[in-house]
Coordinates of C-alpha atoms in Angstrom, one line a residue:
Chain A
M253 CA 24.2 9.6 -57.4
S254 CA 27.3 7.7 -58.2
V255 CA 28.0 4.1 -58.9
T256 CA 31.0 2.1 -57.5
V257 CA 32.1 -1.1 -59.2
V258 CA 34.5 -3.5 -57.7
G259 CA 35.9 -6.2 -59.9
S260 CA 38.5 -7.3 -62.4
I261 CA 40.5 -5.1 -64.7
A262 CA 42.2 -7.4 -67.1
F263 CA 44.2 -8.0 -70.3
D264 CA 42.3 -10.5 -72.5
A265 CA 43.5 -12.7 -75.3
V266 CA 40.6 -13.7 -77.4
S267 CA 40.0 -15.6 -80.6
T268 CA 36.6 -15.7 -82.4
P269 CA 35.6 -16.8 -85.9
F270 CA 36.0 -13.1 -86.8
G271 CA 39.6 -12.6 -85.7
E272 CA 41.7 -12.5 -82.6
R273 CA 43.4 -10.1 -80.2
E274 CA 46.6 -11.0 -78.3
R275 CA 46.3 -8.5 -75.5
M276 CA 43.4 -6.1 -75.1
L277 CA 41.8 -4.2 -72.2
G278 CA 39.1 -6.3 -70.6
G279 CA 37.7 -7.3 -67.2
A280 CA 34.3 -7.1 -65.6
A281 CA 34.8 -3.8 -64.0
T282 CA 36.1 -2.3 -67.2
H283 CA 33.1 -3.4 -69.3
F284 CA 30.7 -2.4 -66.5
A285 CA 32.2 1.1 -66.2
L286 CA 32.2 1.8 -69.9
A287 CA 28.5 1.1 -70.0
A288 CA 27.4 2.7 -66.7
S289 CA 29.3 5.9 -67.5
F290 CA 26.6 6.8 -70.0
F291 CA 24.3 7.5 -67.1
D292 CA 26.1 8.5 -63.9
D293 CA 29.4 9.1 -62.2
V294 CA 31.3 5.8 -61.9
R295 CA 34.2 4.8 -59.6
V296 CA 36.2 1.8 -60.4
V297 CA 37.9 -0.3 -57.6
G298 CA 40.3 -3.0 -58.6
P299 CA 44.0 -3.9 -58.9
V300 CA 46.3 -3.7 -61.9
G301 CA 50.0 -4.4 -62.4
D302 CA 53.0 -2.4 -63.6
D303 CA 52.1 -3.5 -67.1
F304 CA 49.0 -1.4 -67.1
G305 CA 49.7 1.7 -69.1
D306 CA 48.3 5.2 -69.2
A307 CA 46.6 4.3 -72.5
E308 CA 44.5 1.6 -70.8
L309 CA 43.8 3.9 -67.8
A310 CA 42.5 6.5 -70.2
V311 CA 40.1 4.0 -71.7
L312 CA 38.9 3.1 -68.3
A313 CA 38.3 6.8 -67.6
T314 CA 36.1 7.1 -70.7
R315 CA 33.1 9.5 -70.0
G316 CA 34.6 10.7 -66.8
T317 CA 34.9 7.4 -64.8
D318 CA 36.9 8.0 -61.7
V319 CA 40.0 5.7 -61.6
A320 CA 41.5 6.9 -58.3
D321 CA 40.7 3.6 -56.6
V322 CA 42.4 1.6 -59.4
E323 CA 45.3 0.2 -57.3
R324 CA 48.6 -0.2 -59.2
V325 CA 50.5 -3.0 -57.5
A326 CA 54.2 -2.4 -57.7
G327 CA 56.0 -5.4 -59.3
G328 CA 52.7 -7.0 -60.1
K329 CA 51.1 -8.2 -63.4
T330 CA 47.6 -7.4 -64.4
F331 CA 45.0 -10.2 -64.4
F332 CA 45.1 -12.1 -67.7
W333 CA 42.5 -14.3 -69.4
K334 CA 42.8 -16.1 -72.6
G335 CA 39.8 -17.7 -74.3
A336 CA 38.5 -19.0 -77.7
Y337 CA 34.9 -19.0 -79.0
G338 CA 33.3 -21.7 -81.1
R339 CA 31.8 -21.1 -84.5
D340 CA 28.3 -20.0 -83.3
L341 CA 29.9 -17.9 -80.5
N342 CA 27.7 -19.6 -77.9
S343 CA 30.4 -21.8 -76.5
R344 CA 33.8 -20.7 -75.3
E345 CA 36.8 -22.3 -73.9
T346 CA 39.1 -20.7 -71.3
L347 CA 42.7 -21.5 -72.4
E348 CA 44.5 -19.6 -69.6
T349 CA 43.8 -17.6 -66.5
Q350 CA 46.5 -15.8 -64.6
L351 CA 45.2 -14.2 -61.4
N352 CA 48.4 -12.2 -60.9
V353 CA 47.6 -9.1 -58.8
F354 CA 44.2 -10.6 -57.9
E355 CA 45.9 -13.3 -55.8
Q356 CA 46.6 -10.8 -53.1
F357 CA 43.8 -8.4 -53.7
E358 CA 42.1 -6.9 -50.7
P359 CA 39.5 -4.3 -51.7
K360 CA 40.2 -0.9 -50.2
L361 CA 37.5 1.7 -51.0
S362 CA 38.2 5.4 -50.7
A363 CA 35.8 7.6 -48.8
A364 CA 34.3 8.7 -52.1
S365 CA 33.8 5.1 -53.3
R366 CA 32.2 4.1 -50.0
A367 CA 29.8 7.0 -50.3
S368 CA 28.2 5.8 -53.6
D369 CA 24.5 5.1 -53.5
V370 CA 24.8 2.3 -55.9
L371 CA 27.3 -0.6 -55.9
F372 CA 28.1 -3.3 -58.4
L373 CA 29.9 -6.4 -57.1
A374 CA 31.3 -7.8 -60.3
N375 CA 32.3 -11.5 -60.4
I376 CA 35.0 -12.0 -57.8
Q377 CA 35.4 -14.3 -54.8
P378 CA 32.3 -14.0 -52.6
E379 CA 34.6 -13.4 -49.6
L380 CA 36.0 -10.3 -51.3
Q381 CA 32.4 -9.2 -52.2
L382 CA 31.6 -9.4 -48.5
Q383 CA 34.7 -7.3 -47.6
V384 CA 33.5 -4.6 -50.0
L385 CA 30.0 -4.7 -48.5
E386 CA 31.4 -4.2 -45.0
Q387 CA 33.3 -1.1 -46.1
M388 CA 30.3 0.5 -47.9
G389 CA 28.1 3.1 -46.4
E390 CA 24.4 2.9 -46.9
A391 CA 24.2 2.1 -50.6
R392 CA 20.6 2.2 -51.8
F393 CA 21.1 -0.5 -54.4
V394 CA 23.6 -3.3 -54.6
A395 CA 23.8 -5.6 -57.5
L396 CA 25.9 -8.8 -57.7
D397 CA 27.4 -11.0 -60.4
S398 CA 29.1 -14.4 -59.8
M399 CA 30.1 -17.5 -61.7
N400 CA 29.9 -21.3 -61.6
L401 CA 33.3 -21.6 -59.8
W402 CA 32.1 -19.8 -56.7
I403 CA 28.7 -21.6 -56.7
D404 CA 30.8 -24.8 -56.7
I405 CA 33.5 -24.0 -54.1
A406 CA 32.2 -21.0 -52.1
R407 CA 28.5 -21.6 -52.0
D408 CA 27.9 -20.6 -48.4
A409 CA 29.8 -17.3 -48.7
L410 CA 28.0 -16.6 -51.9
L411 CA 24.6 -17.2 -50.3
D412 CA 25.7 -14.9 -47.5
V413 CA 26.4 -12.1 -49.9
I414 CA 23.3 -12.7 -52.0
G415 CA 21.3 -12.4 -48.8
R416 CA 22.6 -8.8 -48.4
V417 CA 22.2 -7.4 -51.9
T418 CA 19.3 -5.8 -53.8
C419 CA 19.7 -7.5 -57.1
V420 CA 21.4 -10.7 -58.4
I421 CA 22.5 -10.7 -62.1
L422 CA 23.4 -14.2 -63.3
N423 CA 23.1 -16.2 -66.5
D424 CA 20.5 -19.0 -66.9
A425 CA 23.0 -21.8 -66.2
E426 CA 24.3 -20.2 -63.0
L427 CA 20.8 -19.6 -61.7
R428 CA 20.0 -23.3 -62.3
Q429 CA 23.2 -24.4 -60.7
L430 CA 22.8 -22.1 -57.7
T431 CA 19.2 -23.2 -56.9
G432 CA 19.1 -26.7 -58.2
K433 CA 16.0 -25.8 -60.1
P434 CA 16.0 -26.8 -63.8
N435 CA 13.5 -24.1 -64.8
V436 CA 14.8 -20.5 -64.9
V437 CA 11.5 -19.0 -63.8
S438 CA 11.4 -21.1 -60.7
A439 CA 15.1 -20.7 -60.1
A440 CA 14.7 -16.9 -60.2
R441 CA 11.8 -17.2 -57.8
E442 CA 14.0 -19.2 -55.5
V443 CA 16.7 -16.6 -55.5
L444 CA 14.2 -13.9 -54.4
R445 CA 13.6 -16.1 -51.3
Y446 CA 17.3 -15.7 -50.5
G447 CA 16.8 -12.0 -49.9
P448 CA 17.2 -9.8 -53.0
S449 CA 14.3 -7.9 -54.4
A450 CA 15.2 -8.4 -58.0
V451 CA 16.8 -11.2 -60.1
V452 CA 18.1 -10.8 -63.7
A453 CA 18.6 -13.9 -65.8
K454 CA 21.0 -13.2 -68.6
Q455 CA 20.3 -15.4 -71.6
G456 CA 23.0 -14.4 -74.1
E457 CA 21.7 -14.2 -77.7
Y458 CA 18.1 -14.7 -76.4
G459 CA 18.1 -11.6 -74.2
A460 CA 17.3 -11.3 -70.5
V461 CA 14.5 -11.6 -68.0
L462 CA 13.9 -9.7 -64.8
M463 CA 11.9 -11.0 -61.8
T464 CA 10.8 -9.1 -58.7
E465 CA 8.2 -10.0 -56.1
D466 CA 5.4 -8.7 -58.2
D467 CA 6.8 -8.1 -61.7
Y468 CA 8.3 -10.1 -64.6
V469 CA 9.9 -8.5 -67.6
A470 CA 11.3 -10.3 -70.6
L471 CA 13.4 -8.7 -73.3
P472 CA 15.0 -10.3 -76.4
A473 CA 18.5 -9.5 -77.4
Y474 CA 19.0 -6.8 -80.0
P475 CA 19.1 -8.7 -83.3
L476 CA 22.6 -8.6 -84.9
E477 CA 23.6 -10.5 -88.0
T478 CA 27.2 -10.5 -86.9
V479 CA 28.6 -11.0 -83.4
V480 CA 32.4 -10.4 -83.4
D481 CA 33.3 -10.9 -79.7
P482 CA 30.9 -11.7 -76.9
T483 CA 33.5 -11.1 -74.2
G484 CA 32.2 -8.6 -71.6
A485 CA 28.6 -8.6 -72.9
G486 CA 27.2 -9.6 -69.5
D487 CA 29.1 -6.9 -67.7
T488 CA 28.2 -4.4 -70.3
F489 CA 24.5 -5.3 -69.8
A490 CA 25.0 -4.9 -66.0
G491 CA 26.6 -1.5 -66.5
G492 CA 23.7 -0.3 -68.6
F493 CA 21.1 -1.8 -66.3
V494 CA 22.6 -0.6 -63.0
G495 CA 23.8 2.7 -64.4
Y496 CA 20.3 3.5 -65.7
L497 CA 18.8 2.7 -62.3
A498 CA 21.4 4.8 -60.5
R499 CA 20.4 7.8 -62.6
H500 CA 16.6 7.3 -62.8
G501 CA 15.6 5.5 -59.6
F502 CA 14.3 2.0 -58.9
E503 CA 10.6 2.2 -59.9
P504 CA 9.0 -0.6 -61.9
G505 CA 8.9 1.6 -65.0
T506 CA 12.6 2.4 -64.7
L507 CA 13.5 -1.3 -64.2
R508 CA 12.0 -2.0 -67.7
Q509 CA 13.9 0.9 -69.3
A510 CA 17.0 -0.2 -67.5
M511 CA 16.7 -3.7 -69.0
A512 CA 16.4 -2.1 -72.5
Y513 CA 19.5 0.1 -72.0
G514 CA 21.5 -2.8 -70.7
T515 CA 20.4 -4.9 -73.7
A516 CA 21.2 -2.1 -76.2
L517 CA 24.7 -1.5 -74.7
A518 CA 25.5 -5.2 -74.7
S519 CA 24.6 -5.4 -78.4
F520 CA 27.2 -2.7 -79.2
N521 CA 29.8 -4.4 -77.0
V522 CA 29.7 -7.6 -79.1
E523 CA 30.1 -5.8 -82.4
A524 CA 33.8 -5.4 -81.9
F525 CA 36.6 -6.9 -79.9
G526 CA 36.9 -5.9 -76.2
T527 CA 36.2 -2.3 -75.4
E528 CA 36.6 -1.1 -79.0
R529 CA 33.0 -0.4 -79.8
V530 CA 31.7 0.9 -76.5
T531 CA 34.6 3.3 -76.0
R532 CA 33.6 5.3 -79.0
L533 CA 29.9 4.8 -78.6
T534 CA 27.5 7.8 -78.4
Q535 CA 24.4 8.5 -76.4
V536 CA 22.5 9.0 -79.6
E537 CA 23.4 5.6 -80.9
V538 CA 22.3 4.0 -77.6
D539 CA 19.0 5.8 -77.6
A540 CA 18.3 4.8 -81.2
R541 CA 18.9 1.1 -80.4
V542 CA 16.6 1.3 -77.3
A543 CA 13.9 2.8 -79.5
E544 CA 14.4 0.0 -82.0
L545 CA 14.1 -2.6 -79.1
E546 CA 10.8 -1.0 -78.2
R547 CA 9.6 -1.4 -81.8
I548 CA 10.7 -5.0 -82.0
T549 CA 8.9 -6.0 -78.8
Q550 CA 5.8 -4.1 -79.5
L551 CA 3.0 -6.6 -79.9
K552 CA 0.0 -4.4 -80.6
Q553 CA 1.1 -1.6 -82.8
A554 CA 1.4 -1.9 -86.5
V555 CA 4.7 -0.8 -87.9
A556 CA 5.4 2.2 -90.2
Chain E
M232 CA -11.5 -18.4 -94.5
S233 CA -10.5 -21.9 -93.5
V234 CA -7.2 -23.5 -92.7
T235 CA -6.0 -26.9 -94.1
V236 CA -3.3 -28.7 -92.3
V237 CA -1.5 -31.8 -93.7
G238 CA 0.7 -33.8 -91.3
S239 CA 1.0 -36.5 -88.8
I240 CA -1.7 -37.8 -86.5
A241 CA 0.0 -40.0 -83.9
F242 CA 0.1 -42.0 -80.8
D243 CA 2.9 -40.8 -78.6
A244 CA 4.6 -42.4 -75.6
V245 CA 6.3 -39.8 -73.6
S246 CA 8.2 -39.6 -70.3
T247 CA 9.2 -36.4 -68.6
P248 CA 10.4 -35.6 -65.1
F249 CA 6.8 -35.0 -64.2
G250 CA 5.4 -38.4 -65.3
E251 CA 4.7 -40.5 -68.4
R252 CA 2.1 -41.6 -70.8
E253 CA 2.2 -44.9 -72.6
R254 CA -0.1 -44.0 -75.5
M255 CA -1.7 -40.6 -76.0
L256 CA -3.0 -38.7 -78.9
G257 CA -0.3 -36.6 -80.6
G258 CA 1.1 -35.6 -84.0
A259 CA 1.9 -32.3 -85.6
A260 CA -1.5 -32.0 -87.4
T261 CA -3.3 -32.8 -84.1
H262 CA -1.5 -30.1 -82.1
F263 CA -1.8 -27.6 -84.9
A264 CA -5.5 -28.1 -85.3
L265 CA -6.3 -27.9 -81.6
A266 CA -4.7 -24.4 -81.6
A267 CA -5.8 -23.1 -84.9
S268 CA -9.4 -24.1 -84.2
F269 CA -9.6 -21.1 -81.7
F270 CA -9.6 -18.8 -84.7
D271 CA -11.0 -20.4 -87.9
D272 CA -12.4 -23.5 -89.5
V273 CA -9.7 -26.1 -89.7
R274 CA -9.5 -29.2 -91.9
V275 CA -7.1 -32.0 -91.1
V276 CA -5.5 -34.2 -93.7
G277 CA -3.5 -37.2 -92.6
P278 CA -3.7 -41.0 -92.3
V279 CA -4.5 -43.1 -89.2
G280 CA -4.8 -46.8 -88.6
D281 CA -7.6 -49.2 -87.4
D282 CA -6.3 -48.6 -83.9
F283 CA -7.5 -45.0 -84.1
G284 CA -10.7 -44.8 -82.1
D285 CA -13.7 -42.5 -82.1
A286 CA -12.5 -41.0 -78.8
E287 CA -9.3 -39.8 -80.5
L288 CA -11.3 -38.6 -83.5
A289 CA -13.5 -36.6 -81.2
V290 CA -10.5 -34.9 -79.7
L291 CA -9.2 -34.0 -83.2
A292 CA -12.6 -32.5 -83.9
T293 CA -12.5 -30.2 -80.9
R294 CA -13.9 -26.7 -81.6
G295 CA -15.4 -27.9 -84.9
T296 CA -12.3 -29.1 -86.8
D297 CA -13.3 -31.0 -89.9
V298 CA -11.9 -34.5 -89.9
A299 CA -13.4 -35.7 -93.2
D300 CA -10.0 -35.9 -94.8
V301 CA -8.5 -38.0 -92.0
E302 CA -7.9 -41.2 -93.9
R303 CA -8.4 -44.4 -92.0
V304 CA -6.2 -47.1 -93.6
A305 CA -7.7 -50.5 -93.3
G306 CA -5.3 -53.0 -91.6
G307 CA -2.9 -50.1 -90.8
K308 CA -1.5 -48.9 -87.6
T309 CA -1.3 -45.2 -86.6
F310 CA 2.1 -43.4 -86.6
F311 CA 3.8 -44.0 -83.2
W312 CA 6.5 -42.0 -81.5
K313 CA 8.2 -42.7 -78.2
G314 CA 10.5 -40.2 -76.5
A315 CA 12.0 -39.2 -73.2
Y316 CA 12.9 -35.7 -72.0
G317 CA 15.9 -34.8 -69.8
R318 CA 15.7 -33.1 -66.4
D319 CA 15.5 -29.5 -67.8
L320 CA 13.1 -30.5 -70.6
N321 CA 15.4 -28.9 -73.2
S322 CA 16.8 -32.1 -74.5
R323 CA 14.9 -35.1 -75.6
E324 CA 15.7 -38.5 -77.0
T325 CA 13.7 -40.4 -79.5
L326 CA 13.4 -44.0 -78.4
E327 CA 11.2 -45.3 -81.1
T328 CA 9.5 -44.2 -84.3
Q329 CA 7.1 -46.4 -86.2
L330 CA 6.0 -44.8 -89.4
N331 CA 3.2 -47.4 -89.9
V332 CA 0.5 -45.8 -92.1
F333 CA 2.8 -43.0 -93.0
E334 CA 5.0 -45.3 -95.0
Q335 CA 2.5 -45.5 -97.9
F336 CA 0.9 -42.1 -97.3
E337 CA -0.1 -40.1 -100.4
P338 CA -2.0 -37.0 -99.5
K339 CA -5.4 -36.8 -101.1
L340 CA -7.2 -33.5 -100.4
S341 CA -10.9 -33.2 -100.8
A342 CA -12.3 -30.3 -102.8
A343 CA -13.1 -28.5 -99.5
S344 CA -9.5 -28.9 -98.2
R345 CA -8.1 -27.7 -101.5
A346 CA -10.3 -24.6 -101.4
S347 CA -8.8 -23.3 -98.1
D348 CA -7.2 -19.9 -98.2
V349 CA -4.5 -21.0 -95.8
L350 CA -2.4 -24.1 -95.7
F351 CA 0.0 -25.5 -93.1
L352 CA 2.4 -28.1 -94.3
A353 CA 3.4 -29.8 -91.0
N354 CA 6.7 -31.6 -90.8
I355 CA 6.5 -34.5 -93.3
Q356 CA 8.8 -35.5 -96.2
P357 CA 9.3 -32.5 -98.5
E358 CA 8.2 -34.6 -101.5
L359 CA 4.8 -35.1 -99.8
Q360 CA 4.6 -31.4 -99.1
L361 CA 5.1 -30.8 -102.8
Q362 CA 2.3 -33.2 -103.7
V363 CA 0.0 -31.2 -101.4
L364 CA 1.0 -27.9 -102.9
E365 CA 0.2 -29.3 -106.4
Q366 CA -3.3 -30.2 -105.3
M367 CA -4.1 -26.9 -103.6
G368 CA -6.1 -24.1 -105.2
E369 CA -4.8 -20.6 -104.8
A370 CA -4.0 -20.5 -101.1
R371 CA -3.2 -17.0 -100.0
F372 CA -0.9 -18.1 -97.2
V373 CA 1.1 -21.3 -97.0
A374 CA 3.3 -22.0 -94.0
L375 CA 5.8 -24.9 -93.7
D376 CA 7.6 -26.8 -90.9
S377 CA 10.3 -29.3 -91.4
M378 CA 13.1 -31.1 -89.4
N379 CA 16.8 -31.9 -89.3
L380 CA 16.3 -35.3 -91.1
W381 CA 14.9 -33.7 -94.3
I382 CA 17.5 -31.0 -94.2
D383 CA 20.0 -33.8 -94.2
I384 CA 18.6 -36.3 -96.7
A385 CA 16.1 -34.3 -98.9
R386 CA 17.6 -30.8 -99.0
D387 CA 16.9 -30.1 -102.6
A388 CA 13.2 -31.1 -102.4
L389 CA 12.9 -29.0 -99.2
L390 CA 14.4 -26.0 -100.8
D391 CA 12.0 -26.5 -103.7
V392 CA 9.0 -26.4 -101.3
I393 CA 10.4 -23.5 -99.3
G394 CA 10.7 -21.5 -102.6
R395 CA 6.9 -21.9 -103.0
V396 CA 5.6 -21.1 -99.5
T397 CA 4.8 -17.8 -97.8
C398 CA 6.2 -18.6 -94.4
V399 CA 8.8 -20.9 -93.0
I400 CA 8.5 -21.9 -89.3
L401 CA 11.6 -23.7 -88.0
N402 CA 13.6 -23.8 -84.8
D403 CA 16.9 -22.1 -84.3
A404 CA 19.0 -25.2 -84.9
E405 CA 17.1 -26.1 -88.1
L406 CA 17.5 -22.6 -89.5
R407 CA 21.3 -22.8 -88.8
Q408 CA 21.5 -26.2 -90.4
L409 CA 19.5 -25.3 -93.4
T410 CA 21.5 -22.1 -94.2
G411 CA 24.9 -23.0 -92.8
K412 CA 24.8 -19.7 -91.0
P413 CA 25.6 -19.9 -87.3
N414 CA 23.7 -16.7 -86.4
V415 CA 19.9 -17.0 -86.3
V416 CA 19.3 -13.4 -87.6
S417 CA 21.5 -14.0 -90.7
A418 CA 20.0 -17.5 -91.1
A419 CA 16.5 -16.1 -91.2
R420 CA 17.6 -13.4 -93.6
E421 CA 19.0 -16.1 -95.9
V422 CA 15.8 -18.1 -95.9
L423 CA 13.9 -14.9 -97.0
R424 CA 16.2 -15.0 -100.1
Y425 CA 14.9 -18.5 -100.9
G426 CA 11.5 -17.1 -101.5
P427 CA 9.2 -16.9 -98.5
S428 CA 8.1 -13.5 -97.2
A429 CA 8.2 -14.4 -93.5
V430 CA 10.4 -16.6 -91.4
V431 CA 9.7 -17.7 -87.8
A432 CA 12.5 -19.0 -85.6
K433 CA 11.1 -21.0 -82.7
Q434 CA 13.4 -20.8 -79.7
G435 CA 11.7 -23.1 -77.2
E436 CA 11.8 -21.7 -73.6
Y437 CA 13.2 -18.5 -75.0
G438 CA 10.3 -17.6 -77.3
A439 CA 10.3 -16.9 -81.0
V440 CA 11.3 -14.3 -83.5
L441 CA 9.7 -13.4 -86.8
M442 CA 11.5 -11.8 -89.7
T443 CA 10.1 -10.3 -92.9
E444 CA 11.7 -8.2 -95.6
D445 CA 11.1 -5.0 -93.5
D446 CA 10.1 -6.1 -90.0
Y447 CA 11.5 -8.0 -87.1
V448 CA 9.5 -9.1 -84.0
A449 CA 10.9 -10.9 -81.0
L450 CA 8.7 -12.4 -78.3
P451 CA 9.8 -14.3 -75.1
A452 CA 8.1 -17.4 -74.1
Y453 CA 5.3 -17.1 -71.6
P454 CA 7.0 -17.6 -68.2
L455 CA 6.0 -20.9 -66.6
E456 CA 7.5 -22.3 -63.4
T457 CA 6.6 -25.9 -64.4
V458 CA 6.7 -27.4 -67.9
V459 CA 5.2 -30.9 -67.8
D460 CA 5.5 -32.0 -71.4
P461 CA 7.0 -29.9 -74.3
T462 CA 5.7 -32.4 -77.0
G463 CA 3.8 -30.5 -79.6
A464 CA 4.7 -27.0 -78.4
G465 CA 6.1 -26.0 -81.8
D466 CA 3.0 -27.2 -83.7
T467 CA 0.7 -25.6 -81.1
F468 CA 2.6 -22.3 -81.7
A469 CA 2.2 -22.7 -85.4
G470 CA -1.5 -23.4 -85.0
G471 CA -2.0 -20.3 -83.0
F472 CA 0.1 -18.2 -85.3
V473 CA -1.3 -19.4 -88.6
G474 CA -4.9 -19.6 -87.3
Y475 CA -4.8 -16.0 -86.1
L476 CA -3.5 -14.9 -89.5
A477 CA -6.2 -16.9 -91.3
R478 CA -8.8 -15.1 -89.2
H479 CA -7.4 -11.6 -89.1
G480 CA -5.3 -11.2 -92.3
F481 CA -1.6 -10.8 -92.9
E482 CA -0.7 -7.2 -92.1
P483 CA 2.3 -6.3 -90.0
G484 CA 0.1 -5.6 -86.9
T485 CA -1.6 -8.9 -87.2
L486 CA 1.8 -10.7 -87.6
R487 CA 2.7 -9.4 -84.1
Q488 CA -0.6 -10.4 -82.5
A489 CA -0.3 -13.8 -84.3
M490 CA 3.1 -14.3 -82.6
A491 CA 1.5 -13.5 -79.3
Y492 CA -1.4 -16.0 -79.8
G493 CA 1.0 -18.7 -80.9
T494 CA 3.2 -18.1 -77.9
A495 CA 0.2 -18.1 -75.5
L496 CA -1.2 -21.3 -76.9
A497 CA 2.1 -23.1 -76.8
S498 CA 2.5 -22.2 -73.1
F499 CA -0.8 -24.0 -72.3
N500 CA 0.2 -27.0 -74.4
V501 CA 3.3 -27.7 -72.3
E502 CA 1.4 -27.5 -69.0
A503 CA 0.1 -31.0 -69.4
F504 CA 0.7 -34.1 -71.4
G505 CA -0.1 -34.3 -75.0
T506 CA -3.5 -32.6 -75.9
E507 CA -4.8 -32.7 -72.4
R508 CA -4.6 -29.0 -71.7
V509 CA -5.4 -27.4 -75.0
T510 CA -8.5 -29.6 -75.5
R511 CA -10.2 -28.1 -72.5
L512 CA -8.7 -24.6 -73.0
T513 CA -11.0 -21.6 -73.4
Q514 CA -10.7 -18.4 -75.4
V515 CA -10.9 -16.3 -72.2
E516 CA -7.8 -18.1 -70.9
V517 CA -5.9 -17.6 -74.1
D518 CA -6.8 -13.9 -74.3
A519 CA -5.7 -13.4 -70.7
R520 CA -2.3 -14.9 -71.4
V521 CA -1.8 -12.7 -74.5
A522 CA -2.6 -9.7 -72.4
E523 CA -0.1 -10.9 -69.8
L524 CA 2.5 -11.3 -72.6
E525 CA 1.9 -7.7 -73.7
R526 CA 2.5 -6.6 -70.1
I527 CA 5.6 -8.6 -69.7
T528 CA 7.2 -7.3 -72.9
Q529 CA 6.1 -3.7 -72.4
L530 CA 9.3 -1.6 -72.0
K531 CA 8.0 1.8 -71.3
Q532 CA 4.9 1.6 -69.3
A533 CA 5.1 1.3 -65.5
V534 CA 3.1 -1.6 -64.1
A535 CA 0.0 -1.4 -61.9

């Protein structure tokens, strides 16, 4: 199988209590691809500007990710986001957003990208997500992310896309906002009624839960004493989760392991700025952290 | 073994999005005892006023809890707390606190209460917690709760008590405030340095984590679509956790099961106002929910 991801490729400027970066590779599609590439062939679809160099493209291509559908817009500038995190890293402020090449972006998927069995619609305008869906072949599994802005100003289009995907991956606050239900369990249940067969609620430092028609899985975050930069954690989780499913299939047992791999990958992502940690991450490290998550969440077994 | 709990017995006035109660039995010691009584003999130490009736005393004595050390203060009024919860039940406002008989409270433990192997110091002034400790015999396991107020105004006394207990049970925000560390994992690690051998971080709807010198356990909350009244959830958790340990011992394996029982009991507590649900709860219901928690947190096994 292969996984196609459509979404932002960006330069980020980030400050956290542990330091700052003026200009580093980021974007939802970037973080997703770096994680999903541990499991399967990944194809990235998204626009960049003239300012996007070969070094950045090489990072994007880590572990064999196909960057043929990364569209370099002549005369354009790459999407730029600037944000600052508060002391406990749970709150962040967006200081600047330059859409740049994203203003005119119209997704164009190559035949190879259309042929993927698995698709991740990263957080972009729901109308663009719809355009991608219409180009796709018969993907077996489509997952979607979104954000508060689209729930606010493009709710109908978003509900339209949600009705056509397999899996919705949102954070707690977004699920509450989307459904109007204050309780995350009932909010996730409501989203299942919109059409998807699985809903993942991302809960940041608290982990994530997954709900399907007849299953519920809850997983804590991997315990870290120091979080350096949370940027991209959600997309890294999605990359691990969706990538694992692409590789191993969509049975209940694989859903649980997929949650664990998403969680483990996200925990590495936040240990350093931007893509720094996941770019040089190894499969052995990921597997070890998944094993540790299994130990941490084991309720019955005594510990060695 | 038996468990002694020292703390508040109260009348609560509570409003939530699901209704309100003008005057219901509450208090930390009450909620703790109702949960711990599933596992072991429980003795409650705390003051009440003339307004505390036989009906309330009977609820406190559910499942055989010993109320001989409930001190009825002649001419006094029972501690009263009034609060209101916001729409998502994660925020609450205290509208009124009447200390009443607690203003003059000096803990006096009977010989039987002093002889308990296990002690829970519910959230009261650290100076009173110290007085209790000084009266106790050789308890094998002492757990402590506290709150932001004491961290603010009685920090030294609180650190003194913490240095003498086995286990600290606080919520995330309290652990952060106590240690000055914004990250809960490092905050819990810091509290271990103060002396206790275990720290539990309560995380409300997200569950709870436990840290010891060489173990870490994370457990999500039991998923509920409707939470009616969160009052007493933390003390109910503590009652299940400490009660289970009193009954089954303090090995790593029992710590994990104790977390699961605390979590299950807390989930029942919040399904109705005050003590309404846990008073009529059965062991079979509790065991079923613990089994469900094991299923929910199982990462490897496929589900039936």
